[in-house]
GROMACS .gro file of N, CA, C and O in nm:
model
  388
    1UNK      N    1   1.944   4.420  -1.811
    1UNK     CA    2   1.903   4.292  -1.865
    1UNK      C    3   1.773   4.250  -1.798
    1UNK      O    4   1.739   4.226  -1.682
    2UNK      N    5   1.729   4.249  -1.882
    2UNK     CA    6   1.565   4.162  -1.835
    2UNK      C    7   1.562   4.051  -1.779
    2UNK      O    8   1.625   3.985  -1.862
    3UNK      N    9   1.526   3.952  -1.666
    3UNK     CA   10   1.506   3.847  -1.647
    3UNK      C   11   1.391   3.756  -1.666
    3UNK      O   12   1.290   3.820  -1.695
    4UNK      N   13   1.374   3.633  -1.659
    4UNK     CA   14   1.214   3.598  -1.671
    4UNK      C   15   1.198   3.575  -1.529
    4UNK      O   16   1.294   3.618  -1.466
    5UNK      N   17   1.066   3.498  -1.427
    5UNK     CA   18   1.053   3.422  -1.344
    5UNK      C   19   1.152   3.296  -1.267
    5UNK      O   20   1.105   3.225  -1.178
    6UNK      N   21   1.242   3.288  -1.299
    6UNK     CA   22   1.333   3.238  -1.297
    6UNK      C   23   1.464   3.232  -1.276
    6UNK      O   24   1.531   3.135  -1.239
    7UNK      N   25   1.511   3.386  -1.311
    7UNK     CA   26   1.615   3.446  -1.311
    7UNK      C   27   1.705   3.411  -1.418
    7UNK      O   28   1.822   3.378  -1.399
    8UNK      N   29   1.635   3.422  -1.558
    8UNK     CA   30   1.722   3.362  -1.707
    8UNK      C   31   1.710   3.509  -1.761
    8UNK      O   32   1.608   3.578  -1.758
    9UNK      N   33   1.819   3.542  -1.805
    9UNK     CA   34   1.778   3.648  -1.899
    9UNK      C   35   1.685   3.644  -2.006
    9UNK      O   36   1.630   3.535  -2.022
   10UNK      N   37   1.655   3.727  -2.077
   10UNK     CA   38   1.528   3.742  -2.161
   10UNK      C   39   1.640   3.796  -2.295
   10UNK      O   40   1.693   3.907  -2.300
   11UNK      N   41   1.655   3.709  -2.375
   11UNK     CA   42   1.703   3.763  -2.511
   11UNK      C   43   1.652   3.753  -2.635
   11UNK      O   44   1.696   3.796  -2.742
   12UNK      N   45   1.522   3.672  -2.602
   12UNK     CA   46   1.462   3.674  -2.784
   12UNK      C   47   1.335   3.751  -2.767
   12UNK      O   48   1.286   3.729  -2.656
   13UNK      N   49   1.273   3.825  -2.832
   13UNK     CA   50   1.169   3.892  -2.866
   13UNK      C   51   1.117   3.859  -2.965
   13UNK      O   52   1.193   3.832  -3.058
   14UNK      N   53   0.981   3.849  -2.988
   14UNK     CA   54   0.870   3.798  -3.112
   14UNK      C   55   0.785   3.907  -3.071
   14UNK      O   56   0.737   3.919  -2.958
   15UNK      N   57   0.771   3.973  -3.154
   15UNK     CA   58   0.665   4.081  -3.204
   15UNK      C   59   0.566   4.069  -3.315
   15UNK      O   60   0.594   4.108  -3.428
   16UNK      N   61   0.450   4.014  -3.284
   16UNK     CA   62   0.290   4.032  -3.414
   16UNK      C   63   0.277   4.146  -3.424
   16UNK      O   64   0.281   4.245  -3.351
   17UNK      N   65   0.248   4.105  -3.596
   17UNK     CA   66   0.193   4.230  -3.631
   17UNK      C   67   0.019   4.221  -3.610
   17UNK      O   68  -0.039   4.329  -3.596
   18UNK      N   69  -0.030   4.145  -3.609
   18UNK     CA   70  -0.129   4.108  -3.589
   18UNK      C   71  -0.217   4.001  -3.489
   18UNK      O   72  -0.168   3.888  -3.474
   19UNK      N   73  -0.333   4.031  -3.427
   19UNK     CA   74  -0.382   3.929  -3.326
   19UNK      C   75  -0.472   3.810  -3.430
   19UNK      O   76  -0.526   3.710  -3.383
   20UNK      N   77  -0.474   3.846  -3.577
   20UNK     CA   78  -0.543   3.724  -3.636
   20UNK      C   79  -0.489   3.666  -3.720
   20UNK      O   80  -0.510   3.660  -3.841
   21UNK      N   81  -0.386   3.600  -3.629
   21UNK     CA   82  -0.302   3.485  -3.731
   21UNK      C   83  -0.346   3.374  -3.785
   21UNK      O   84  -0.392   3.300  -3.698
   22UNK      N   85  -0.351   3.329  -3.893
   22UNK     CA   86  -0.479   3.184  -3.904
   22UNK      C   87  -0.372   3.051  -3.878
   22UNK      O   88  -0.399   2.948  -3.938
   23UNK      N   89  -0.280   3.052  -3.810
   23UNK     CA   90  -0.198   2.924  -3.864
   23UNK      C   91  -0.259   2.879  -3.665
   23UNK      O   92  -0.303   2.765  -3.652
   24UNK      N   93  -0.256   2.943  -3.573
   24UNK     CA   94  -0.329   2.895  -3.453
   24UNK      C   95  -0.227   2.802  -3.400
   24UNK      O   96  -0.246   2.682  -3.377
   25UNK      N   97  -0.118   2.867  -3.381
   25UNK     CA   98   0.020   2.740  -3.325
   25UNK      C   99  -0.040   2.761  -3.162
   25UNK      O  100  -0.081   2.870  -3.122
   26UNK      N  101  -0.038   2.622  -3.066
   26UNK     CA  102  -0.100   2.584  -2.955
   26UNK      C  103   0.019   2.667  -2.873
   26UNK      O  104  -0.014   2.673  -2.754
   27UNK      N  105   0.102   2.710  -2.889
   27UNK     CA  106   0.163   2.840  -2.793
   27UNK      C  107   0.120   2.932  -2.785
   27UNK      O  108   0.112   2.972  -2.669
   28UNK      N  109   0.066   3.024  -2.889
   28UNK     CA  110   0.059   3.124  -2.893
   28UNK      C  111  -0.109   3.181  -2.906
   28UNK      O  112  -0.176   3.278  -2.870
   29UNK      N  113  -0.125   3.044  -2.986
   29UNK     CA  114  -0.329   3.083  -3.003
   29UNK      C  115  -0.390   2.969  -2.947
   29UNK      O  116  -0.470   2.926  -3.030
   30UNK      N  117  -0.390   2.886  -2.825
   30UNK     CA  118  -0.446   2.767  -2.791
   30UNK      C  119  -0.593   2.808  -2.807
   30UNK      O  120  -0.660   2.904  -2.769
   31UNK      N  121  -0.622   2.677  -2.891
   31UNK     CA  122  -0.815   2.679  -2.950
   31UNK      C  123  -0.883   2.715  -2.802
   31UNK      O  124  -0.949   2.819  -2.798
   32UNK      N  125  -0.874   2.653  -2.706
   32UNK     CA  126  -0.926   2.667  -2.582
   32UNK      C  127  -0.919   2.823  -2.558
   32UNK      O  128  -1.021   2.858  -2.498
   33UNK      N  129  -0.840   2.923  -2.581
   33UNK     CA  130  -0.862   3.052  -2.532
   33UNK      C  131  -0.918   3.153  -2.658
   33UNK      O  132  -0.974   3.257  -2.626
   34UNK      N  133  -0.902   3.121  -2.784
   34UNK     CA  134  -0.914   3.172  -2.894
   34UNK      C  135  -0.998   3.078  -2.988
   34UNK      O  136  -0.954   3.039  -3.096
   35UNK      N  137  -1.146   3.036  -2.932
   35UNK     CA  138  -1.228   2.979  -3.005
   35UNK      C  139  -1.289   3.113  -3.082
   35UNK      O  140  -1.277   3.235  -3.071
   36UNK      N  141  -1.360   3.019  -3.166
   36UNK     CA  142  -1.435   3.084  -3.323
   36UNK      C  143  -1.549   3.223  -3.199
   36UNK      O  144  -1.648   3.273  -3.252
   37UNK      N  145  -1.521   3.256  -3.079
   37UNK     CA  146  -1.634   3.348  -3.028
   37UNK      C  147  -1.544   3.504  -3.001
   37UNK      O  148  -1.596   3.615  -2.987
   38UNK      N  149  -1.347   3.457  -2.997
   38UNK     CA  150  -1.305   3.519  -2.958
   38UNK      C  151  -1.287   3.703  -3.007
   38UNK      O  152  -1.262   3.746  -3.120
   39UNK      N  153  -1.309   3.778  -2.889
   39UNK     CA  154  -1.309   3.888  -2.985
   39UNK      C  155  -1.163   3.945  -2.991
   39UNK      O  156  -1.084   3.989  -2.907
   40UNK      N  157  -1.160   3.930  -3.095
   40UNK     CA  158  -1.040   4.017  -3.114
   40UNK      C  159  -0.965   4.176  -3.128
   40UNK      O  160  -1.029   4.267  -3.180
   41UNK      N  161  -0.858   4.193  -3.089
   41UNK     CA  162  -0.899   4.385  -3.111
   41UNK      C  163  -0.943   4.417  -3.249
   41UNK      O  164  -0.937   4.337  -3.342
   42UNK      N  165  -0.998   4.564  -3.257
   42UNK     CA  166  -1.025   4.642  -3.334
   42UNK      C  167  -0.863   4.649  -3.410
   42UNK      O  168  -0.751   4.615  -3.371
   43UNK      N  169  -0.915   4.708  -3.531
   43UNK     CA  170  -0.752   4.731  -3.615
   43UNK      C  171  -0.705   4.858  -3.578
   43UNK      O  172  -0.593   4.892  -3.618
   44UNK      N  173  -0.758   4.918  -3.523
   44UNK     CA  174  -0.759   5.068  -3.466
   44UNK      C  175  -0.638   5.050  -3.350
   44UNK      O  176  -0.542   5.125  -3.332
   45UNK      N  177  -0.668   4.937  -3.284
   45UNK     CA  178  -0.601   4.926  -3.168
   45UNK      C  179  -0.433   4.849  -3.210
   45UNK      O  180  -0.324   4.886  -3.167
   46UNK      N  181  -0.457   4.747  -3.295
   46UNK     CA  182  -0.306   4.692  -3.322
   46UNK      C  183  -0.187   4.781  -3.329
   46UNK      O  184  -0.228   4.889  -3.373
   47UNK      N  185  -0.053   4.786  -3.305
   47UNK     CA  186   0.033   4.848  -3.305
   47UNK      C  187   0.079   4.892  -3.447
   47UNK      O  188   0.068   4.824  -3.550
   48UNK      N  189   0.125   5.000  -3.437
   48UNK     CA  190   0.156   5.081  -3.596
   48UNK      C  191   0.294   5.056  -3.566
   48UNK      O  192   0.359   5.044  -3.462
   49UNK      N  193   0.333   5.049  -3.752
   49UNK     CA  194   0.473   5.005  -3.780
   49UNK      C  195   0.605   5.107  -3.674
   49UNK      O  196   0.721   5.070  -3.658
   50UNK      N  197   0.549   5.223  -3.622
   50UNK     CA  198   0.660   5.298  -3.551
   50UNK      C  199   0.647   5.273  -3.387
   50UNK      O  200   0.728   5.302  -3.298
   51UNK      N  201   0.522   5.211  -3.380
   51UNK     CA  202   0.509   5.142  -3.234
   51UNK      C  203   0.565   5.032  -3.196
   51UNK      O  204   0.615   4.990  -3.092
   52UNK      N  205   0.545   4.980  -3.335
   52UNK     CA  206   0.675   4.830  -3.343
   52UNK      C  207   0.798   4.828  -3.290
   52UNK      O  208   0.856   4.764  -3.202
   53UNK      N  209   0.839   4.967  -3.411
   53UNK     CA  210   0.996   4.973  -3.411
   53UNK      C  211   1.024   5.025  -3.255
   53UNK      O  212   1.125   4.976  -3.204
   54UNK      N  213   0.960   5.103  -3.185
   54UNK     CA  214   1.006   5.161  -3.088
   54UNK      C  215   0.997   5.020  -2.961
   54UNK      O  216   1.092   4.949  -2.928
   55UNK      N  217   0.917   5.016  -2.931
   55UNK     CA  218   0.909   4.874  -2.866
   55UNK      C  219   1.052   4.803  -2.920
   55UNK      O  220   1.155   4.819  -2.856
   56UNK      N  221   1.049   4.734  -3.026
   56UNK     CA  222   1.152   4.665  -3.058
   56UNK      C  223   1.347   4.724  -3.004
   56UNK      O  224   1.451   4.659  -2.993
   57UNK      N  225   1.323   4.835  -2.989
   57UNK     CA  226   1.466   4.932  -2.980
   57UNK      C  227   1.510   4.949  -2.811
   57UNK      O  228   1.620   4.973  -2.760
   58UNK      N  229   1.367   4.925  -2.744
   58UNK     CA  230   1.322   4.934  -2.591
   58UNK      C  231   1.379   4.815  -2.551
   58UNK      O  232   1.463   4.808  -2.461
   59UNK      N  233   1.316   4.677  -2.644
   59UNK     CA  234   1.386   4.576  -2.535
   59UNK      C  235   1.514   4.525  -2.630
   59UNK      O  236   1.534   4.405  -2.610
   60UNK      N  237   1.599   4.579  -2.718
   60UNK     CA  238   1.695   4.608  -2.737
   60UNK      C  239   1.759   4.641  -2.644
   60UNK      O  240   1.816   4.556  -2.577
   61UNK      N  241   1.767   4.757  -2.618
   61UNK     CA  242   1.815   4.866  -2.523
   61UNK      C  243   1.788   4.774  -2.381
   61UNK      O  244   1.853   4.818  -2.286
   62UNK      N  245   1.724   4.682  -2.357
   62UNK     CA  246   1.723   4.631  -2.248
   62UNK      C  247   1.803   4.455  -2.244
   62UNK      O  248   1.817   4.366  -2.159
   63UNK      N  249   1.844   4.477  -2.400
   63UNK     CA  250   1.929   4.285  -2.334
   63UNK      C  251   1.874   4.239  -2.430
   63UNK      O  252   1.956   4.158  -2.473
   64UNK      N  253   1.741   4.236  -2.528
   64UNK     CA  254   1.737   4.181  -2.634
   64UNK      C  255   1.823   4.173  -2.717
   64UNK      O  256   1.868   4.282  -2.750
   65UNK      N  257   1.889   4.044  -2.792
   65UNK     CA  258   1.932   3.988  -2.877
   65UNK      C  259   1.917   3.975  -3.010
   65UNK      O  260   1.994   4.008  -3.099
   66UNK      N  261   1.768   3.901  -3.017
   66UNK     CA  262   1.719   3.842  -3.132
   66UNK      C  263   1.569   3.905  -3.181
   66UNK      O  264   1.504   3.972  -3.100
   67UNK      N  265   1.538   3.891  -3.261
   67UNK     CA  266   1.431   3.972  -3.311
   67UNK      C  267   1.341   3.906  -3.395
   67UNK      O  268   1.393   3.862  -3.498
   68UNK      N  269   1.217   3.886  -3.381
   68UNK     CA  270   1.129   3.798  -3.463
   68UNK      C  271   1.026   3.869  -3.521
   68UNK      O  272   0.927   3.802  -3.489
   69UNK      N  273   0.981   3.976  -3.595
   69UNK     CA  274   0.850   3.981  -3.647
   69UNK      C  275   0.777   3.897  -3.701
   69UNK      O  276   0.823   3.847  -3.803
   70UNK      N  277   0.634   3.849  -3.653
   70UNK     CA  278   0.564   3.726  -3.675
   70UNK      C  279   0.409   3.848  -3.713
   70UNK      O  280   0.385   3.969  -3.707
   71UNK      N  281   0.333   3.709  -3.754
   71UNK     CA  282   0.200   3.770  -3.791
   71UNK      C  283   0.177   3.805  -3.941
   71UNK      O  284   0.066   3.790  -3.991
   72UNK      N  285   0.300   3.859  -4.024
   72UNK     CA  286   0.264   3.858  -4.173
   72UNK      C  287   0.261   3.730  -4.284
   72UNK      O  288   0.334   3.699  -4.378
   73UNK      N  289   0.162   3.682  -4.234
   73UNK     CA  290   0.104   3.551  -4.305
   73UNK      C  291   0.053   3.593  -4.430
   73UNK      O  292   0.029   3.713  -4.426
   74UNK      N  293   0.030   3.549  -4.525
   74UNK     CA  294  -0.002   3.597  -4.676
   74UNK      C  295  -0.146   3.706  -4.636
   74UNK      O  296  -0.154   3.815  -4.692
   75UNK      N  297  -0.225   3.673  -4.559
   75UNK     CA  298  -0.372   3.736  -4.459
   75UNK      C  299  -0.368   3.896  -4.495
   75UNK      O  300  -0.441   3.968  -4.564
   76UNK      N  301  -0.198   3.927  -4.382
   76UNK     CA  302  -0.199   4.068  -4.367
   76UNK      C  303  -0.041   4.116  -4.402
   76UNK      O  304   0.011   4.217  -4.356
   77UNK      N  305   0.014   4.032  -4.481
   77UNK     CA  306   0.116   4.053  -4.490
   77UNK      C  307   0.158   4.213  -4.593
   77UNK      O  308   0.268   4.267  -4.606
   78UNK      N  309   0.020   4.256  -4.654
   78UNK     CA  310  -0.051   4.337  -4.722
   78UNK      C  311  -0.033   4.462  -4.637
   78UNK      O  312   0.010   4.566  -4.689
   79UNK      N  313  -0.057   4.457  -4.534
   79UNK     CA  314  -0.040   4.613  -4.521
   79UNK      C  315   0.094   4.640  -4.401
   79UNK      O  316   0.106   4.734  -4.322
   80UNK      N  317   0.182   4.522  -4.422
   80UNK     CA  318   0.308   4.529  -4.331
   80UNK      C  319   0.436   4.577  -4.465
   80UNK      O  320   0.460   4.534  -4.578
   81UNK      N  321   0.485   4.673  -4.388
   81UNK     CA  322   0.598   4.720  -4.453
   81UNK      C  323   0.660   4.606  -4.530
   81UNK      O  324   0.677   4.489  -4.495
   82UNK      N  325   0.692   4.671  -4.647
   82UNK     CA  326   0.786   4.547  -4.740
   82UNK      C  327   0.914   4.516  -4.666
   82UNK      O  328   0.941   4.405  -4.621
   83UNK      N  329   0.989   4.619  -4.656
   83UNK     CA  330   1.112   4.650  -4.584
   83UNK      C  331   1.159   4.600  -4.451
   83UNK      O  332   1.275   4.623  -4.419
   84UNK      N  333   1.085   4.540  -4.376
   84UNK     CA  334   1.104   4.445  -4.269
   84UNK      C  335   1.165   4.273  -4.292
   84UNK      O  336   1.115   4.182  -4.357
   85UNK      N  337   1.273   4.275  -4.222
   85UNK     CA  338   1.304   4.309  -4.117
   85UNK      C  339   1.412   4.416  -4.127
   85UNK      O  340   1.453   4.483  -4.033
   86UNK      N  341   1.466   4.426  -4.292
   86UNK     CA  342   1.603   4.548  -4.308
   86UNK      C  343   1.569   4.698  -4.282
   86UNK      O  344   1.640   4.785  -4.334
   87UNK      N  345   1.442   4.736  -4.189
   87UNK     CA  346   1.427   4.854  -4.156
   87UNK      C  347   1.485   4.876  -4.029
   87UNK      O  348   1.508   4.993  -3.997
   88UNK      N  349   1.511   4.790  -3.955
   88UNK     CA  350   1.509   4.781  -3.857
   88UNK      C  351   1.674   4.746  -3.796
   88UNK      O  352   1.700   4.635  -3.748
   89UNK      N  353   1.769   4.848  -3.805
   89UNK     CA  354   1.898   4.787  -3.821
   89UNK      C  355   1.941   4.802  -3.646
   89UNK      O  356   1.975   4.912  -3.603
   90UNK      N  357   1.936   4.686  -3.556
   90UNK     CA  358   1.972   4.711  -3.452
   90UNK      C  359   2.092   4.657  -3.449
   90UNK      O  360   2.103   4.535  -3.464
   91UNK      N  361   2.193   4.728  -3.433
   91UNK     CA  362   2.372   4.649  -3.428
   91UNK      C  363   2.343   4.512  -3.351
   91UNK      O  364   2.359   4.405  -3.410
   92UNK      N  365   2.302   4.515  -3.225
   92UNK     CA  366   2.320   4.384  -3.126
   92UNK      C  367   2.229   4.334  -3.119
   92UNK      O  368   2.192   4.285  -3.012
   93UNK      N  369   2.132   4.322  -3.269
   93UNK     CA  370   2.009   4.242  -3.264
   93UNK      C  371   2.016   4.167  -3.403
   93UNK      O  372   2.017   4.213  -3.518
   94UNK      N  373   2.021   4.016  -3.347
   94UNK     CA  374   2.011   3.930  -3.516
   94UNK      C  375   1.868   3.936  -3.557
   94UNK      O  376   1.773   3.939  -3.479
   95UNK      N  377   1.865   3.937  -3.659
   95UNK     CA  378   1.680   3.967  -3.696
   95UNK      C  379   1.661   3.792  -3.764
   95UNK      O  380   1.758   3.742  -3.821
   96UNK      N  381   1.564   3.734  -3.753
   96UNK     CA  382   1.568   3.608  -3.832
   96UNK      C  383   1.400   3.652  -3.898
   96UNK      O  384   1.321   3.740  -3.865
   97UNK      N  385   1.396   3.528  -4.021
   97UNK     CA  386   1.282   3.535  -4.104
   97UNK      C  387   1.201   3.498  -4.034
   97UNK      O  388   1.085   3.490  -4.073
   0.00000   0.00000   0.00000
């Protein structure tokens, strides 16, 4: 089981598919770190749909619970598997929308 700083276990996971989300929620993209200069990775570099899944199965396998794929905003929702999140059948992982 994973812990955080704290000593809480770690059971939800959120996985992007992407670093250019346009919705800019102040958790995750605060304007202050991700102004209009920010560079963002190359698409070369973002994680491929089997880098996902494997990651995702890792912290499974480690105490993950819950499962979030985020990032397919209408933007790039285009080149993300249709089939997500039902590709992804982890017994001891609830998947939410």
């Amino acid at each position: 089981m994973l812990l955080d700083q704290l000593g809480r276990p770690l059971r939800d996971l959120r996985i992007s598919v992407t670093d250019r989300c346009n919705l800019r929620c102040t958790y995750c993209m605060p304007a202050e770190v991700f102004g209009p200069d920010y560079a963002f990775l190359p698409r070369a570099e973002l994680l491929s749909f089997e880098e996902i899944e494997r990651l995702a199965r890792v912290f499974v396998g480690l105490g993950a619970e819950k499962l979030r794929i985020t990032g397919a905003n209408p933007p790039c929702a285009a080149t993300c598997p249709s089939c997500w999140p039902a590709s992804l059948p982890f017994p001891a992982c609830r998947t939410s929308p």
